[in-house]
Amino acid sequence: EDQVTQSPEALRLQEGESSSLNCSYTVSGLRGLFWYRQDPGKGPEFLFTLYSAGEEKEKERLKATLTKKESFLHITAPKPEDSATYLCAVQTSGGTSYGKLTFGQGTILTVHP
Amino acid sequence: EAGVTQFPSHSVIEKGQTVTLRCDPISGHDNLYWYRRVMGKEIKFLLHFVKESKQDESGMPNNRFLAERTGGTYSTLKVQPAELEDSGVYFCASSQDVLGNYGYTFGSGTRLTVV
């Protein structure tokens, strides 16, 4: 069974204090790894998809990287508006539905001014 | 472009009653998905429509849940009869292609509380 584990569960940072969130996964065959941001009362908002080990993608203060066992979401010089829950999800190859994402429990990020 | 719309945003019903959730995907998106998050757990897949056909319903918990997508546009998810463990947030998502090369766009969800 596919499994996704995110750590830490919660992370509190001071504004400007860079850090990383971790997503480790165990799947039969990875097609893609997705990062989402979720604000309270909203649905997940798409950030990145990574497809192969060594791939990196950036968006503003966020950079996502992928290895064969895990992905990291690096946050550089975060601002209070980066506070949210960050979700990682995997999409496996094969099967009947590529649309079936397996999510981790998320990391709740709080950035203090 | 308008996003994925879900309603109601909140629903409180008694155990044994019926509730119907609705999802309007982004116009032109043939792929529609239902997910739910039960308190304290991760978001879990329920099913996937391609147009009006069910492509994968492996995540549907039991036969009290019925999803439809007549005409390949909006979708409904009916829970009948509702049980306490059905409480949670139900998300709908849609995508232009099944592989999600442009991401899967989620709605804001329906928070269902069964009392």
PDB file of C-alpha atoms in Angstrom:
ATOM      1  CA  GLU A   1       0.000   0.000   0.000  1.00  0.00           C
ATOM      2  CA  ASP A   2       1.234   3.470  -0.895  1.00  0.00           C
ATOM      3  CA  GLN A   3       2.298   5.568   2.087  1.00  0.00           C
ATOM      4  CA  VAL A   4       3.220   9.215   2.489  1.00  0.00           C
ATOM      5  CA  THR A   5       4.661  10.613   5.709  1.00  0.00           C
ATOM      6  CA  GLN A   6       5.246  14.297   6.301  1.00  0.00           C
ATOM      7  CA  SER A   7       7.425  15.834   8.998  1.00  0.00           C
ATOM      8  CA  PRO A   8       7.356  17.768  11.139  1.00  0.00           C
ATOM      9  CA  GLU A   9       3.637  17.858  11.923  1.00  0.00           C
ATOM     10  CA  ALA A  10       3.956  21.513  12.865  1.00  0.00           C
ATOM     11  CA  LEU A  11       6.711  24.087  12.385  1.00  0.00           C
ATOM     12  CA  ARG A  12       6.954  27.537  13.876  1.00  0.00           C
ATOM     13  CA  LEU A  13       9.417  29.980  12.320  1.00  0.00           C
ATOM     14  CA  GLN A  14      10.362  33.577  12.760  1.00  0.00           C
ATOM     15  CA  GLU A  15      10.038  35.763   9.695  1.00  0.00           C
ATOM     16  CA  GLY A  16      13.200  35.354   7.643  1.00  0.00           C
ATOM     17  CA  GLU A  17      14.168  32.033   9.264  1.00  0.00           C
ATOM     18  CA  SER A  18      14.638  29.513   6.451  1.00  0.00           C
ATOM     19  CA  SER A  19      13.743  25.844   6.909  1.00  0.00           C
ATOM     20  CA  SER A  20      12.636  22.672   5.137  1.00  0.00           C
ATOM     21  CA  LEU A  21       9.622  20.400   5.239  1.00  0.00           C
ATOM     22  CA  ASN A  22      10.003  16.704   4.533  1.00  0.00           C
ATOM     23  CA  CYS A  23       7.805  14.247   2.643  1.00  0.00           C
ATOM     24  CA  SER A  24       8.905  10.616   2.580  1.00  0.00           C
ATOM     25  CA  TYR A  25       7.040   8.104   0.474  1.00  0.00           C
ATOM     26  CA  THR A  26       6.725   4.386  -0.169  1.00  0.00           C
ATOM     27  CA  VAL A  27       4.985   3.571  -3.430  1.00  0.00           C
ATOM     28  CA  SER A  28       4.968   0.786  -5.971  1.00  0.00           C
ATOM     29  CA  GLY A  29       5.927   3.106  -8.792  1.00  0.00           C
ATOM     30  CA  LEU A  30       6.054   6.889  -8.593  1.00  0.00           C
ATOM     31  CA  ARG A  31       4.734   8.891 -11.497  1.00  0.00           C
ATOM     32  CA  GLY A  32       4.560  12.260  -9.818  1.00  0.00           C
ATOM     33  CA  LEU A  33       4.857  13.956  -6.430  1.00  0.00           C
ATOM     34  CA  PHE A  34       2.635  16.955  -5.809  1.00  0.00           C
ATOM     35  CA  TRP A  35       2.978  19.773  -3.299  1.00  0.00           C
ATOM     36  CA  TYR A  36      -0.064  21.741  -2.260  1.00  0.00           C
ATOM     37  CA  ARG A  37      -0.681  24.642   0.092  1.00  0.00           C
ATOM     38  CA  GLN A  38      -3.910  24.774   2.096  1.00  0.00           C
ATOM     39  CA  ASP A  39      -5.239  27.793   3.956  1.00  0.00           C
ATOM     40  CA  PRO A  40      -7.902  27.426   6.681  1.00  0.00           C
ATOM     41  CA  GLY A  41     -11.353  26.888   5.215  1.00  0.00           C
ATOM     42  CA  LYS A  42      -9.996  26.518   1.689  1.00  0.00           C
ATOM     43  CA  GLY A  43      -9.144  23.622  -0.552  1.00  0.00           C
ATOM     44  CA  PRO A  44      -5.588  22.585  -1.418  1.00  0.00           C
ATOM     45  CA  GLU A  45      -3.870  24.963  -3.825  1.00  0.00           C
ATOM     46  CA  PHE A  46      -1.461  23.426  -6.339  1.00  0.00           C
ATOM     47  CA  LEU A  47       2.197  24.432  -6.034  1.00  0.00           C
ATOM     48  CA  PHE A  48       4.454  21.944  -7.871  1.00  0.00           C
ATOM     49  CA  THR A  49       4.689  18.541  -9.471  1.00  0.00           C
ATOM     50  CA  LEU A  50       8.009  16.667  -9.469  1.00  0.00           C
ATOM     51  CA  TYR A  51       8.486  13.630 -11.681  1.00  0.00           C
ATOM     52  CA  SER A  52      12.019  12.296 -11.310  1.00  0.00           C
ATOM     53  CA  ALA A  53      14.819  12.123  -8.759  1.00  0.00           C
ATOM     54  CA  GLY A  54      17.040  15.169  -8.920  1.00  0.00           C
ATOM     55  CA  GLU A  55      14.302  17.443 -10.225  1.00  0.00           C
ATOM     56  CA  GLU A  56      13.851  20.837  -8.591  1.00  0.00           C
ATOM     57  CA  LYS A  57      11.140  23.466  -8.972  1.00  0.00           C
ATOM     58  CA  GLU A  58      10.895  26.962  -7.528  1.00  0.00           C
ATOM     59  CA  LYS A  59       8.142  29.457  -6.902  1.00  0.00           C
ATOM     60  CA  GLU A  60       8.918  32.668  -5.068  1.00  0.00           C
ATOM     61  CA  ARG A  61      10.337  31.651  -1.668  1.00  0.00           C
ATOM     62  CA  LEU A  62       9.564  27.951  -2.162  1.00  0.00           C
ATOM     63  CA  LYS A  63      11.794  25.318  -3.717  1.00  0.00           C
ATOM     64  CA  ALA A  64      10.836  21.656  -4.004  1.00  0.00           C
ATOM     65  CA  THR A  65      13.310  18.832  -4.561  1.00  0.00           C
ATOM     66  CA  LEU A  66      12.866  15.101  -5.121  1.00  0.00           C
ATOM     67  CA  THR A  67      14.934  11.998  -4.387  1.00  0.00           C
ATOM     68  CA  LYS A  68      13.979   8.348  -4.801  1.00  0.00           C
ATOM     69  CA  LYS A  69      12.602   8.186  -1.270  1.00  0.00           C
ATOM     70  CA  GLU A  70      11.599  11.695  -0.272  1.00  0.00           C
ATOM     71  CA  SER A  71      10.896  15.262  -1.233  1.00  0.00           C
ATOM     72  CA  PHE A  72      11.800  18.478   0.500  1.00  0.00           C
ATOM     73  CA  LEU A  73      10.040  21.804   0.401  1.00  0.00           C
ATOM     74  CA  HIS A  74      12.569  24.498   1.227  1.00  0.00           C
ATOM     75  CA  ILE A  75      11.244  27.848   2.392  1.00  0.00           C
ATOM     76  CA  THR A  76      13.715  30.691   2.117  1.00  0.00           C
ATOM     77  CA  ALA A  77      13.250  33.816   4.248  1.00  0.00           C
ATOM     78  CA  PRO A  78       9.578  33.068   4.956  1.00  0.00           C
ATOM     79  CA  LYS A  79       6.989  35.762   5.550  1.00  0.00           C
ATOM     80  CA  PRO A  80       3.846  35.584   7.713  1.00  0.00           C
ATOM     81  CA  GLU A  81       1.743  35.110   4.582  1.00  0.00           C
ATOM     82  CA  ASP A  82       3.521  31.789   3.995  1.00  0.00           C
ATOM     83  CA  SER A  83       1.701  30.412   7.047  1.00  0.00           C
ATOM     84  CA  ALA A  84      -0.476  27.504   5.886  1.00  0.00           C
ATOM     85  CA  THR A  85      -0.671  23.734   5.861  1.00  0.00           C
ATOM     86  CA  TYR A  86       1.612  22.211   3.242  1.00  0.00           C
ATOM     87  CA  LEU A  87       0.486  18.913   1.781  1.00  0.00           C
ATOM     88  CA  CYS A  88       2.444  16.345  -0.155  1.00  0.00           C
ATOM     89  CA  ALA A  89       0.730  13.779  -2.388  1.00  0.00           C
ATOM     90  CA  VAL A  90       1.966  10.999  -4.645  1.00  0.00           C
ATOM     91  CA  GLN A  91       0.608   9.741  -7.925  1.00  0.00           C
ATOM     92  CA  THR A  92       1.561   6.223  -8.913  1.00  0.00           C
ATOM     93  CA  SER A  93       2.114   4.747 -12.329  1.00  0.00           C
ATOM     94  CA  GLY A  94      -0.119   1.930 -13.502  1.00  0.00           C
ATOM     95  CA  GLY A  95      -3.481   1.180 -11.990  1.00  0.00           C
ATOM     96  CA  THR A  96      -6.804   2.414 -13.276  1.00  0.00           C
ATOM     97  CA  SER A  97      -6.679   6.056 -12.274  1.00  0.00           C
ATOM     98  CA  TYR A  98      -3.750   8.420 -12.427  1.00  0.00           C
ATOM     99  CA  GLY A  99      -6.013  10.911 -10.722  1.00  0.00           C
ATOM    100  CA  LYS A 100      -5.852   9.009  -7.457  1.00  0.00           C
ATOM    101  CA  LEU A 101      -3.509  10.968  -5.221  1.00  0.00           C
ATOM    102  CA  THR A 102      -2.298   9.594  -1.889  1.00  0.00           C
ATOM    103  CA  PHE A 103      -1.813  12.434   0.575  1.00  0.00           C
ATOM    104  CA  GLY A 104       0.315  12.859   3.664  1.00  0.00           C
ATOM    105  CA  GLN A 105      -1.138  14.419   6.786  1.00  0.00           C
ATOM    106  CA  GLY A 106       0.482  17.764   6.111  1.00  0.00           C
ATOM    107  CA  THR A 107       2.812  20.147   7.920  1.00  0.00           C
ATOM    108  CA  ILE A 108       1.271  23.163   9.616  1.00  0.00           C
ATOM    109  CA  LEU A 109       3.646  26.090   9.100  1.00  0.00           C
ATOM    110  CA  THR A 110       3.340  29.214  11.214  1.00  0.00           C
ATOM    111  CA  VAL A 111       5.590  32.191  10.479  1.00  0.00           C
ATOM    112  CA  HIS A 112       5.746  34.868  13.165  1.00  0.00           C
ATOM    113  CA  PRO A 113       6.568  38.481  12.295  1.00  0.00           C
TER     114      PRO A 113
ATOM    115  CA  GLU B   1     -11.563  31.342 -15.084  1.00  0.00           C
ATOM    116  CA  ALA B   2     -13.971  30.248 -12.378  1.00  0.00           C
ATOM    117  CA  GLY B   3     -12.599  27.636 -10.019  1.00  0.00           C
ATOM    118  CA  VAL B   4     -14.146  24.457  -8.688  1.00  0.00           C
ATOM    119  CA  THR B   5     -17.321  25.298  -6.806  1.00  0.00           C
ATOM    120  CA  GLN B   6     -18.803  23.208  -4.044  1.00  0.00           C
ATOM    121  CA  PHE B   7     -21.977  23.640  -2.049  1.00  0.00           C
ATOM    122  CA  PRO B   8     -23.138  23.723   0.517  1.00  0.00           C
ATOM    123  CA  SER B   9     -20.018  24.903   2.323  1.00  0.00           C
ATOM    124  CA  HIS B  10     -21.349  23.462   5.566  1.00  0.00           C
ATOM    125  CA  SER B  11     -24.015  20.889   6.373  1.00  0.00           C
ATOM    126  CA  VAL B  12     -25.184  19.611   9.734  1.00  0.00           C
ATOM    127  CA  ILE B  13     -27.527  16.634   9.646  1.00  0.00           C
ATOM    128  CA  GLU B  14     -28.777  14.008  12.048  1.00  0.00           C
ATOM    129  CA  LYS B  15     -27.683  10.406  11.882  1.00  0.00           C
ATOM    130  CA  GLY B  16     -29.903   8.505   9.494  1.00  0.00           C
ATOM    131  CA  GLN B  17     -30.729  11.500   7.300  1.00  0.00           C
ATOM    132  CA  THR B  18     -29.704  11.985   3.693  1.00  0.00           C
ATOM    133  CA  VAL B  19     -27.336  14.659   2.413  1.00  0.00           C
ATOM    134  CA  THR B  20     -26.371  15.567  -1.134  1.00  0.00           C
ATOM    135  CA  LEU B  21     -23.184  17.453  -1.900  1.00  0.00           C
ATOM    136  CA  ARG B  22     -22.652  19.181  -5.210  1.00  0.00           C
ATOM    137  CA  CYS B  23     -19.525  19.991  -7.179  1.00  0.00           C
ATOM    138  CA  ASP B  24     -19.203  22.183 -10.269  1.00  0.00           C
ATOM    139  CA  PRO B  25     -15.823  21.580 -11.918  1.00  0.00           C
ATOM    140  CA  ILE B  26     -13.898  24.054 -14.035  1.00  0.00           C
ATOM    141  CA  SER B  27     -15.614  24.352 -17.393  1.00  0.00           C
ATOM    142  CA  GLY B  28     -14.097  21.953 -19.912  1.00  0.00           C
ATOM    143  CA  HIS B  29     -12.490  19.690 -17.324  1.00  0.00           C
ATOM    144  CA  ASP B  30     -13.534  16.145 -18.141  1.00  0.00           C
ATOM    145  CA  ASN B  31     -11.882  14.689 -15.036  1.00  0.00           C
ATOM    146  CA  LEU B  32     -13.623  15.138 -11.697  1.00  0.00           C
ATOM    147  CA  TYR B  33     -12.528  13.670  -8.389  1.00  0.00           C
ATOM    148  CA  TRP B  34     -14.003  13.383  -4.904  1.00  0.00           C
ATOM    149  CA  TYR B  35     -11.832  13.260  -1.792  1.00  0.00           C
ATOM    150  CA  ARG B  36     -12.591  13.558   1.903  1.00  0.00           C
ATOM    151  CA  ARG B  37     -10.709  14.379   5.066  1.00  0.00           C
ATOM    152  CA  VAL B  38     -11.946  12.846   8.264  1.00  0.00           C
ATOM    153  CA  MET B  39     -10.885  14.607  11.487  1.00  0.00           C
ATOM    154  CA  GLY B  40      -7.256  13.942  12.294  1.00  0.00           C
ATOM    155  CA  LYS B  41      -6.625  11.932   9.146  1.00  0.00           C
ATOM    156  CA  GLU B  42      -5.157  12.648   5.764  1.00  0.00           C
ATOM    157  CA  ILE B  43      -7.157  13.560   2.671  1.00  0.00           C
ATOM    158  CA  LYS B  44      -8.311  10.327   1.009  1.00  0.00           C
ATOM    159  CA  PHE B  45      -9.442   9.580  -2.517  1.00  0.00           C
ATOM    160  CA  LEU B  46     -13.044   8.513  -3.040  1.00  0.00           C
ATOM    161  CA  LEU B  47     -13.589   8.316  -6.800  1.00  0.00           C
ATOM    162  CA  HIS B  48     -12.772   9.634 -10.245  1.00  0.00           C
ATOM    163  CA  PHE B  49     -15.111  10.497 -13.117  1.00  0.00           C
ATOM    164  CA  VAL B  50     -14.102  10.893 -16.726  1.00  0.00           C
ATOM    165  CA  LYS B  51     -16.997  12.822 -18.195  1.00  0.00           C
ATOM    166  CA  GLU B  52     -20.031  10.914 -16.931  1.00  0.00           C
ATOM    167  CA  SER B  53     -18.285   7.564 -16.419  1.00  0.00           C
ATOM    168  CA  LYS B  54     -16.785   6.303 -13.183  1.00  0.00           C
ATOM    169  CA  GLN B  55     -13.131   5.580 -13.912  1.00  0.00           C
ATOM    170  CA  ASP B  56     -12.136   4.522 -10.410  1.00  0.00           C
ATOM    171  CA  GLU B  57     -14.377   4.225  -7.371  1.00  0.00           C
ATOM    172  CA  SER B  58     -12.000   2.201  -5.253  1.00  0.00           C
ATOM    173  CA  GLY B  59     -12.056   4.730  -2.412  1.00  0.00           C
ATOM    174  CA  MET B  60     -15.812   4.767  -1.825  1.00  0.00           C
ATOM    175  CA  PRO B  61     -16.245   3.550   1.759  1.00  0.00           C
ATOM    176  CA  ASN B  62     -19.526   1.639   1.366  1.00  0.00           C
ATOM    177  CA  ASN B  63     -22.825   1.516  -0.496  1.00  0.00           C
ATOM    178  CA  ARG B  64     -24.294   4.367   1.525  1.00  0.00           C
ATOM    179  CA  PHE B  65     -22.331   6.678  -0.765  1.00  0.00           C
ATOM    180  CA  LEU B  66     -23.583   7.331  -4.294  1.00  0.00           C
ATOM    181  CA  ALA B  67     -21.824   9.610  -6.740  1.00  0.00           C
ATOM    182  CA  GLU B  68     -23.277  10.740 -10.041  1.00  0.00           C
ATOM    183  CA  ARG B  69     -22.217  12.987 -12.864  1.00  0.00           C
ATOM    184  CA  THR B  70     -25.089  13.191 -15.289  1.00  0.00           C
ATOM    185  CA  GLY B  71     -24.197  14.828 -18.580  1.00  0.00           C
ATOM    186  CA  GLY B  72     -20.555  15.018 -17.635  1.00  0.00           C
ATOM    187  CA  THR B  73     -20.841  18.429 -16.034  1.00  0.00           C
ATOM    188  CA  TYR B  74     -21.526  18.849 -12.321  1.00  0.00           C
ATOM    189  CA  SER B  75     -21.381  15.978  -9.883  1.00  0.00           C
ATOM    190  CA  THR B  76     -23.320  15.044  -6.760  1.00  0.00           C
ATOM    191  CA  LEU B  77     -22.317  12.865  -3.846  1.00  0.00           C
ATOM    192  CA  LYS B  78     -25.180  11.510  -1.817  1.00  0.00           C
ATOM    193  CA  VAL B  79     -24.816   9.929   1.595  1.00  0.00           C
ATOM    194  CA  GLN B  80     -27.840   7.863   2.622  1.00  0.00           C
ATOM    195  CA  PRO B  81     -28.300   7.151   5.472  1.00  0.00           C
ATOM    196  CA  ALA B  82     -25.580   9.255   7.086  1.00  0.00           C
ATOM    197  CA  GLU B  83     -23.595   7.841  10.005  1.00  0.00           C
ATOM    198  CA  LEU B  84     -21.483   9.654  12.597  1.00  0.00           C
ATOM    199  CA  GLU B  85     -18.232   8.465  11.000  1.00  0.00           C
ATOM    200  CA  ASP B  86     -19.171  10.216   7.748  1.00  0.00           C
ATOM    201  CA  SER B  87     -18.379  13.578   9.330  1.00  0.00           C
ATOM    202  CA  GLY B  88     -15.503  15.353   7.656  1.00  0.00           C
ATOM    203  CA  VAL B  89     -14.623  17.698   4.836  1.00  0.00           C
ATOM    204  CA  TYR B  90     -15.485  16.527   1.339  1.00  0.00           C
ATOM    205  CA  PHE B  91     -13.370  17.990  -1.442  1.00  0.00           C
ATOM    206  CA  CYS B  92     -13.978  17.944  -5.144  1.00  0.00           C
ATOM    207  CA  ALA B  93     -11.209  18.463  -7.692  1.00  0.00           C
ATOM    208  CA  SER B  94     -11.047  18.667 -11.447  1.00  0.00           C
ATOM    209  CA  SER B  95      -8.337  18.495 -14.062  1.00  0.00           C
ATOM    210  CA  GLN B  96      -7.900  19.145 -17.750  1.00  0.00           C
ATOM    211  CA  ASP B  97      -6.024  15.887 -18.230  1.00  0.00           C
ATOM    212  CA  VAL B  98      -6.064  12.742 -16.128  1.00  0.00           C
ATOM    213  CA  LEU B  99      -2.318  12.899 -15.513  1.00  0.00           C
ATOM    214  CA  GLY B 100      -2.644  16.239 -13.786  1.00  0.00           C
ATOM    215  CA  ASN B 101       0.147  17.832 -15.806  1.00  0.00           C
ATOM    216  CA  TYR B 102      -1.359  21.195 -14.960  1.00  0.00           C
ATOM    217  CA  GLY B 103      -2.242  20.187 -11.431  1.00  0.00           C
ATOM    218  CA  TYR B 104      -5.542  19.165  -9.940  1.00  0.00           C
ATOM    219  CA  THR B 105      -7.704  22.122  -8.893  1.00  0.00           C
ATOM    220  CA  PHE B 106      -9.584  21.657  -5.653  1.00  0.00           C
ATOM    221  CA  GLY B 107     -12.735  23.306  -4.412  1.00  0.00           C
ATOM    222  CA  SER B 108     -13.046  24.767  -0.919  1.00  0.00           C
ATOM    223  CA  GLY B 109     -14.862  21.695   0.320  1.00  0.00           C
ATOM    224  CA  THR B 110     -18.099  20.876   2.107  1.00  0.00           C
ATOM    225  CA  ARG B 111     -17.809  20.405   5.852  1.00  0.00           C
ATOM    226  CA  LEU B 112     -20.283  17.683   6.813  1.00  0.00           C
ATOM    227  CA  THR B 113     -21.205  17.161  10.444  1.00  0.00           C
ATOM    228  CA  VAL B 114     -23.415  14.207  11.374  1.00  0.00           C
ATOM    229  CA  VAL B 115     -24.885  14.462  14.872  1.00  0.00           C
TER     230      VAL B 115
END
